[in-house]
CSV table of C-alpha atoms in Angstrom, one decimal:
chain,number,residue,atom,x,y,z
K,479,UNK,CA,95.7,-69.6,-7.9
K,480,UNK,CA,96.9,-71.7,-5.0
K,481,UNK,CA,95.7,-75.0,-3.5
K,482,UNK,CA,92.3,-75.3,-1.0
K,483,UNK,CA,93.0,-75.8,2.4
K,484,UNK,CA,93.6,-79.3,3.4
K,485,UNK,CA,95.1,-81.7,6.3
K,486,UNK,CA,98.3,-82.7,5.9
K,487,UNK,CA,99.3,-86.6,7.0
K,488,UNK,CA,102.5,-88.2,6.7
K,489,UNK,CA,102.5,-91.8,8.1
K,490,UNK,CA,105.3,-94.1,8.1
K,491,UNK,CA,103.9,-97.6,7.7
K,492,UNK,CA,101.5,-98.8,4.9
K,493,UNK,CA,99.2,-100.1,7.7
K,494,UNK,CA,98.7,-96.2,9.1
K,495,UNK,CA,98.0,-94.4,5.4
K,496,UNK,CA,95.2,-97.4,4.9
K,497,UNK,CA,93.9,-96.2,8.6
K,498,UNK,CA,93.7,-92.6,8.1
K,499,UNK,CA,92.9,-93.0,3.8
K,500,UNK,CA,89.7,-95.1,5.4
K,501,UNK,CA,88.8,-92.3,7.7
K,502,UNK,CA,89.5,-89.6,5.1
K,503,UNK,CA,87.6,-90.7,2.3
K,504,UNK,CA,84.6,-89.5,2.6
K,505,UNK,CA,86.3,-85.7,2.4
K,506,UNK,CA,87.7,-86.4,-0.7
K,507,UNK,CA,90.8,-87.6,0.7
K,508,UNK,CA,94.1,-88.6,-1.7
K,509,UNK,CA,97.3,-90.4,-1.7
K,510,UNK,CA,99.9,-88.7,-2.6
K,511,UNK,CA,103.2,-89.9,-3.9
K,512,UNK,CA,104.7,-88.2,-6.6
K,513,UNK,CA,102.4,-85.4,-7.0
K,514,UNK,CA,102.8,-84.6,-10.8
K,515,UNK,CA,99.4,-84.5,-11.6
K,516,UNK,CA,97.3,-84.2,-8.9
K,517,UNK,CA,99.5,-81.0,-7.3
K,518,UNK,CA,99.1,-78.9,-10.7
K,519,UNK,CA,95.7,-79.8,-10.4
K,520,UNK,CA,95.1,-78.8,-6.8
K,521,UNK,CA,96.5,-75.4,-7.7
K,522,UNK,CA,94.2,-75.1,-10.1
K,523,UNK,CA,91.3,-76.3,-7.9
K,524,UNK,CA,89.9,-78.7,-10.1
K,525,UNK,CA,91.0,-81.1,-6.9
K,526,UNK,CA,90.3,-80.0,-3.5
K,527,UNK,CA,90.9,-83.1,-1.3
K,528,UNK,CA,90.4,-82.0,2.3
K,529,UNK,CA,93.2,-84.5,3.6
K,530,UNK,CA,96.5,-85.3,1.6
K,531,UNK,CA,97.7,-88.6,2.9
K,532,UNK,CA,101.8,-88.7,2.1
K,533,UNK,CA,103.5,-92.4,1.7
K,534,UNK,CA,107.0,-91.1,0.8
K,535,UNK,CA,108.1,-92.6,4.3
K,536,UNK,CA,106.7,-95.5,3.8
K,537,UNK,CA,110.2,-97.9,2.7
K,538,UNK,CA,108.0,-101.0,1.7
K,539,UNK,CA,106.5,-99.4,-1.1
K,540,UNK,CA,109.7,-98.3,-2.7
K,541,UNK,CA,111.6,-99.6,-5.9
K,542,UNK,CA,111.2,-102.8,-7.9
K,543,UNK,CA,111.5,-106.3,-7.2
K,544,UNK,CA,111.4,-109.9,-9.1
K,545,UNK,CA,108.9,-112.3,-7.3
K,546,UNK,CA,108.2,-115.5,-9.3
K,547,UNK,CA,108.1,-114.3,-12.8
K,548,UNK,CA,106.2,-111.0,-11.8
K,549,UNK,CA,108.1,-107.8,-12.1
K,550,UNK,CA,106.6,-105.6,-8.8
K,551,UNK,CA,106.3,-101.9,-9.0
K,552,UNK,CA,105.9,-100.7,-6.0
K,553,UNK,CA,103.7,-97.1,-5.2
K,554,UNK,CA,107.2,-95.4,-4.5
K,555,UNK,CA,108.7,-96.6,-7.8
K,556,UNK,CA,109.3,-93.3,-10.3
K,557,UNK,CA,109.7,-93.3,-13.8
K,558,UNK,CA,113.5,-92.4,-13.2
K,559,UNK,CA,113.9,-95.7,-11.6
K,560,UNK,CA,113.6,-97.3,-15.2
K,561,UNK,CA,116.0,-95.0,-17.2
K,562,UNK,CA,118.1,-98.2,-17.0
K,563,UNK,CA,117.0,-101.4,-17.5
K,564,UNK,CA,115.2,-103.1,-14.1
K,565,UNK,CA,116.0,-106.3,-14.8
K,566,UNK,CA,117.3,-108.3,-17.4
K,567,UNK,CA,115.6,-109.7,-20.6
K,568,UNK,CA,113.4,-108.0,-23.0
K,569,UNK,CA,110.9,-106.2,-20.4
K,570,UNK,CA,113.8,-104.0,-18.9
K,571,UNK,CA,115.0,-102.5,-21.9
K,572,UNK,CA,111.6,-102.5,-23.0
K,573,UNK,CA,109.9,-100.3,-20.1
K,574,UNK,CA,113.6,-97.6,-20.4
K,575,UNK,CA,112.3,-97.3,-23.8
K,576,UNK,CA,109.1,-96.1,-22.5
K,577,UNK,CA,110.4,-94.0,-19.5
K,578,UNK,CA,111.9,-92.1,-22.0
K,579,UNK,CA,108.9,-90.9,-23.6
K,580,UNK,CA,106.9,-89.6,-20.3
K,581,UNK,CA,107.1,-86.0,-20.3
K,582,UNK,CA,110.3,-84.3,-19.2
K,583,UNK,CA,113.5,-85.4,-16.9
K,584,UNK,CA,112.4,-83.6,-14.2
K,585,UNK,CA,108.8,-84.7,-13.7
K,586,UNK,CA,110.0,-88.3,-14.2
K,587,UNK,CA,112.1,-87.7,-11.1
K,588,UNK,CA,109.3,-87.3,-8.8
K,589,UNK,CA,106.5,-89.3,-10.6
K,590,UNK,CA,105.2,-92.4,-10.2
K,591,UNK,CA,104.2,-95.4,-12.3
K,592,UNK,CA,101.6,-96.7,-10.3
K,593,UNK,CA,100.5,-92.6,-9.6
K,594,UNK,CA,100.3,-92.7,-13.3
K,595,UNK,CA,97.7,-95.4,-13.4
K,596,UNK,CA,95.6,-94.3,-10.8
K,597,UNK,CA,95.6,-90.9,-12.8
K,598,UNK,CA,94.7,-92.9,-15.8
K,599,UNK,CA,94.9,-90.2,-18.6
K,600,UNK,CA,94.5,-91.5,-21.8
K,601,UNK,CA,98.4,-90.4,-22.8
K,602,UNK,CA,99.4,-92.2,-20.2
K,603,UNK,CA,102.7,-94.2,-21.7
K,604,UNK,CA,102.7,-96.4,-18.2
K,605,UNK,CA,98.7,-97.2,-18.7
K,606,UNK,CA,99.8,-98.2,-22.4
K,607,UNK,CA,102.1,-100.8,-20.9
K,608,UNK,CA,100.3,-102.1,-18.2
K,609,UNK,CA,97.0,-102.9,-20.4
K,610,UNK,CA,99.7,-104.2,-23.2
K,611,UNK,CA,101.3,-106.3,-21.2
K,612,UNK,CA,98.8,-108.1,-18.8
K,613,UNK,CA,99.5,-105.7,-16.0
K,614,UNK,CA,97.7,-106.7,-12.4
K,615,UNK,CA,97.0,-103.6,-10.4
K,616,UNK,CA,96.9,-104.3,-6.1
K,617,UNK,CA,94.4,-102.1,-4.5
K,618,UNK,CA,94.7,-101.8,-1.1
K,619,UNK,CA,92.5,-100.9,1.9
K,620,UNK,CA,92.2,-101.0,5.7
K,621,UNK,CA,91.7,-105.1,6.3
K,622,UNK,CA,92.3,-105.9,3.0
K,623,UNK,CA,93.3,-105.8,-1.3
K,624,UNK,CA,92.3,-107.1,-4.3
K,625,UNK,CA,93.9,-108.1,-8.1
K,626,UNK,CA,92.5,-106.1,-11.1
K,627,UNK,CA,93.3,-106.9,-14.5
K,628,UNK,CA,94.5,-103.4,-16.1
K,629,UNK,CA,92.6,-103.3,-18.9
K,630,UNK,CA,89.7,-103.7,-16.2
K,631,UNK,CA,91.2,-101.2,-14.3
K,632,UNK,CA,90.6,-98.4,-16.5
K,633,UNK,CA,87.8,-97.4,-17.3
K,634,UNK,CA,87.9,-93.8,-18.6
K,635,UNK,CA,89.2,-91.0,-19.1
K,636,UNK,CA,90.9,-90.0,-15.3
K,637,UNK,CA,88.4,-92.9,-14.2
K,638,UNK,CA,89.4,-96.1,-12.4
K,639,UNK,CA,87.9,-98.8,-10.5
K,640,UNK,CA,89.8,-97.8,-7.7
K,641,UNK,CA,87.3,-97.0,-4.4
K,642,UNK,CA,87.9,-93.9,-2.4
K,643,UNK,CA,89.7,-95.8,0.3
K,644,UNK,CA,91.5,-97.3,-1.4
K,645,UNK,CA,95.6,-96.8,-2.9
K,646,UNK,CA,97.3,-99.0,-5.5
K,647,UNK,CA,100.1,-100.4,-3.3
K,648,UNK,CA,101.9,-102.4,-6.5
K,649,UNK,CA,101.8,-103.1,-10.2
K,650,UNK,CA,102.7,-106.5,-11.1
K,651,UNK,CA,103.5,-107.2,-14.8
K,652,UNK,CA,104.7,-110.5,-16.1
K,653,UNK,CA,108.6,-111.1,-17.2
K,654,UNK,CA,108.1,-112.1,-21.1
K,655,UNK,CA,110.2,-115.0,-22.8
K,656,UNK,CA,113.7,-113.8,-22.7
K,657,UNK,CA,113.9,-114.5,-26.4
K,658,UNK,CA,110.8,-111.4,-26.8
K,659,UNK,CA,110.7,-108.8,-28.9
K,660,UNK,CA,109.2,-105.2,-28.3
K,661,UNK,CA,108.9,-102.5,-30.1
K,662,UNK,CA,107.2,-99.2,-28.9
K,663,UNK,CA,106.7,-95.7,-30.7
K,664,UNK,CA,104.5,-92.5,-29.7
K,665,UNK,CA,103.9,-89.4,-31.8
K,666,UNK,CA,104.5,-86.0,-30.1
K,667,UNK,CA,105.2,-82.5,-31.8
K,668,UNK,CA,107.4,-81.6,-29.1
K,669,UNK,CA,109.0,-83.5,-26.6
K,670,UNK,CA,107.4,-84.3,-23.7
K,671,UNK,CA,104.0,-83.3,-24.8
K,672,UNK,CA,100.7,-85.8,-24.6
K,673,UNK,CA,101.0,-88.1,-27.6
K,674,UNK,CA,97.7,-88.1,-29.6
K,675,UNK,CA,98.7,-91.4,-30.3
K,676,UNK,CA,101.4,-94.3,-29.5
K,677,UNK,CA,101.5,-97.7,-30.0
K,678,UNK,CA,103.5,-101.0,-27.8
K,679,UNK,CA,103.8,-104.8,-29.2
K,680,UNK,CA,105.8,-107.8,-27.9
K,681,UNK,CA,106.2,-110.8,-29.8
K,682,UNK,CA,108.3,-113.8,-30.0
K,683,UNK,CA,109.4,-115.4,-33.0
K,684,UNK,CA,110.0,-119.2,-33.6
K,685,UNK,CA,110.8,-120.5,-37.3
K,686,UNK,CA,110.9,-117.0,-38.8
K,687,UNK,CA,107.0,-116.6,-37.6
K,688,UNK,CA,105.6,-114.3,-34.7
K,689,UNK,CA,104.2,-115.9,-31.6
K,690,UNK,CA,102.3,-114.4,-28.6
K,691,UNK,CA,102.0,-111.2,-30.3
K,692,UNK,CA,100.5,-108.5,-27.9
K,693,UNK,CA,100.1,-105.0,-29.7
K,694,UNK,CA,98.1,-102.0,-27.8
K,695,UNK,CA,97.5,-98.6,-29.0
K,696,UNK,CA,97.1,-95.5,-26.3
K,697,UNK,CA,96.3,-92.1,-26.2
K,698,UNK,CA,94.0,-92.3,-29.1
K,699,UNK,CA,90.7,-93.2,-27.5
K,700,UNK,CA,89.2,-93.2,-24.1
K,701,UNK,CA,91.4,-95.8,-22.5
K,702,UNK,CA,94.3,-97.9,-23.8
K,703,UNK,CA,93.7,-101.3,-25.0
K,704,UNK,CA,94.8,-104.1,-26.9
K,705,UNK,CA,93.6,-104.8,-30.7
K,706,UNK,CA,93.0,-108.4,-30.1
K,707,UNK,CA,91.9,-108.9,-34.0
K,708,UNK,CA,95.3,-107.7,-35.2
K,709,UNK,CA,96.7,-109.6,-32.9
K,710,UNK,CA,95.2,-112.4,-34.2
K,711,UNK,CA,96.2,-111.3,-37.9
K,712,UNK,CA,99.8,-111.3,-37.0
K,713,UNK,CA,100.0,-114.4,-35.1
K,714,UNK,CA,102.0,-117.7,-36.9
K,715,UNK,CA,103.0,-115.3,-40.1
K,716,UNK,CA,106.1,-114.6,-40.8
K,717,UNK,CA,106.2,-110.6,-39.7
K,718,UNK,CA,106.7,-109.0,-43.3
K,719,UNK,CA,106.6,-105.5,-44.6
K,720,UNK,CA,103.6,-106.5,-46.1
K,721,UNK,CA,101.9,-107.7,-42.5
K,722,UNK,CA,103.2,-104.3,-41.3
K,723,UNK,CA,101.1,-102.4,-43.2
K,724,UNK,CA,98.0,-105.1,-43.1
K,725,UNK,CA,97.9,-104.6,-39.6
K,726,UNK,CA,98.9,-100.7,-39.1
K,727,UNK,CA,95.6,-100.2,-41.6
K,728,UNK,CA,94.0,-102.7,-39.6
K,729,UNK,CA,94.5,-101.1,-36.4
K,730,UNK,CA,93.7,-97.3,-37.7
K,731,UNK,CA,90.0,-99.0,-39.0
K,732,UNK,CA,89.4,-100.5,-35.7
K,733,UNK,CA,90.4,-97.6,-33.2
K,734,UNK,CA,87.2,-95.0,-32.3
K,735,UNK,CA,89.7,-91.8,-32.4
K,736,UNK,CA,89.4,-89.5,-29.7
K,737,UNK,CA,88.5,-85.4,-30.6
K,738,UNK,CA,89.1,-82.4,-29.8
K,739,UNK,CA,90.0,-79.1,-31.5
K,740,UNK,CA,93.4,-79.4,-32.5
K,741,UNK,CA,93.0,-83.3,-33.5
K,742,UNK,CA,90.9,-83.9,-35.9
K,743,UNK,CA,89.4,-87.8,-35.4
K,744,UNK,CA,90.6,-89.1,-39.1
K,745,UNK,CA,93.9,-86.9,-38.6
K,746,UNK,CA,94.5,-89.4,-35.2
K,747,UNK,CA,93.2,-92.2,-37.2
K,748,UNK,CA,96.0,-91.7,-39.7
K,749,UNK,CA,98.9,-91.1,-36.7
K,750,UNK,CA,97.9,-94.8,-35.1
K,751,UNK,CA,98.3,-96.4,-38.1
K,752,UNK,CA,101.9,-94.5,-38.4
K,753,UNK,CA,102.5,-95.5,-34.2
K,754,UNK,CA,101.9,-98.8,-35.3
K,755,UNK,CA,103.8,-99.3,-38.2
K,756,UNK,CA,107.0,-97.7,-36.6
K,757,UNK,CA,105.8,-99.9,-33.2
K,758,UNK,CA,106.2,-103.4,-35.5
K,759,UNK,CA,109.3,-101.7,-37.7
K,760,UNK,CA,111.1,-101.5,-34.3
K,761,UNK,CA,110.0,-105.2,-33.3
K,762,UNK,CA,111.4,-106.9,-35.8
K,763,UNK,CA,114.6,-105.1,-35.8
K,764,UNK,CA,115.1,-106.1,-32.4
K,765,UNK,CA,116.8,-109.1,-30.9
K,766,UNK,CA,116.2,-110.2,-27.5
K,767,UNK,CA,115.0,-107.0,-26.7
K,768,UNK,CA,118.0,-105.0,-27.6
């Protein structure tokens, strides 16, 4: 099957895709960036936007940068831009160690992080990180943006808050303590599959006890999300085998497992509470996010 027929629009400032996204959007018009899941999709015809609306041109919304303690992702910025570390301390080993996860090397040359969230499917490793971390996503329109929290951002399966003339023009996530720890482990039976199941925590450790623990757990429900009471569990303790497993059976109880006919719901059950074992085995092995 091929792709509906559609208007093709290629602008070269943000300022012109917000203009013609805001006349568009009443036909079902889309950005498009990388085009990893909305493409296979369009071939399929379970999309058929009437306008595409192509920001590839458009220089200030490529790569990374460091403002005030705020990574920026930019819309242009792929996954292959974090293969290596995008800036020192723990988040830029930390976010290579989760590029390395999202499907295979050549999607992650095209696709986008910030495509990925506006996708928001549940698998999604970059969703994970942004709800994990205290992500900010920066919806723009004609005359205008606004902050969301990512965990507000998401609200469902492939649903966002995002409006129809609107495009995420940057993810901001904030730069950890550089004396963090991550650890971050998804379940897959082949590579580059969706994960029924992964798991991401940061911590920082002061007098042998873990601080500012932030653990989250995608691809096993609806929408990622962090599991505030295990947080809370693991929080000024010292991080022992023993609080591993509390809080990997912790997590499992507290998780309403997603379904379907190859994953059974207590079969996922039991895989988070492996993702997050192996997620807090890594974090304490870790030392300033190496």
């Amino acid at each position: 099957m091929k792709a509906a027929p559609f208007t093709y629009h290629r602008p070269g400032k943000l300022e012109e895709a917000l203009d013609i996204l805001s006349r568009v959007a009443g036909q079902d018009g889309r950005i498009i960036a990388g085009g990893q899941s909305l493409v296979p999709m369009m071939a399929l015809r379970l999309a058929q936007p009437a306008h595409l609306v192509d920001i590839n041109e458009i220089a200030s919304l490529r790569g990374t940068g460091v403002e005030r303690q705020t990574l920026v992702i930019r819309a242009l910025a792929r996954h292959a831009d974090f293969h290596q570390p995008a800036l020192t301390g723990p988040l830029g080993p930390l976010l290579a160690t989760v590029a390395q996860n999202i499907a295979h090397y050549p999607i992650r040359q095209r696709g986008t992080f910030c495509g990925s969230l506006a996708h928001a499917d549940p698998a999604s490793e970059w969703c994970l990180a942004a709800v994990t971390l205290g992500g900010t996503v920066i919806a723009r329109r004609r005359g205008g943006a606004r902050e969301i929290p990512a965990g507000e951002f998401i609200q469902g399966p492939l649903t966002t808050t995002l409006e129809p003339d609107e495009m995420i023009s940057a993810v901001h996530l904030p730069v950890p303590d550089q004396t963090g720890r991550f650890g971050f482990y998804e379940f897959n039976r082949r590579a580059g599959d969706f994960a029924p199941a992964m798991s991401l925590v940061t911590f920082t450790v002061q007098d042998e006890t873990v601080t500012q623990v932030r653990l989250g757990v995608g691809g096993a429900e609806e929408t990622p999300r962090r599991l505030s009471q295990v947080e809370e569990a693991l929080n000024n303790k010292p991080l022992t085998d023993a609080q591993i497993r509390m809080a990997s059976e912790l997590a499992a109880s507290l998780i309403t497992p997603l379904e379907d006919a190859l994953i059974p719901q207590d079969y996922r059950r039991q895989i988070v509470k492996t993702a997050v074992r192996r997620a807090l085995e890594a974090a304490q092995g870790s030392r300033h996010g190496q």
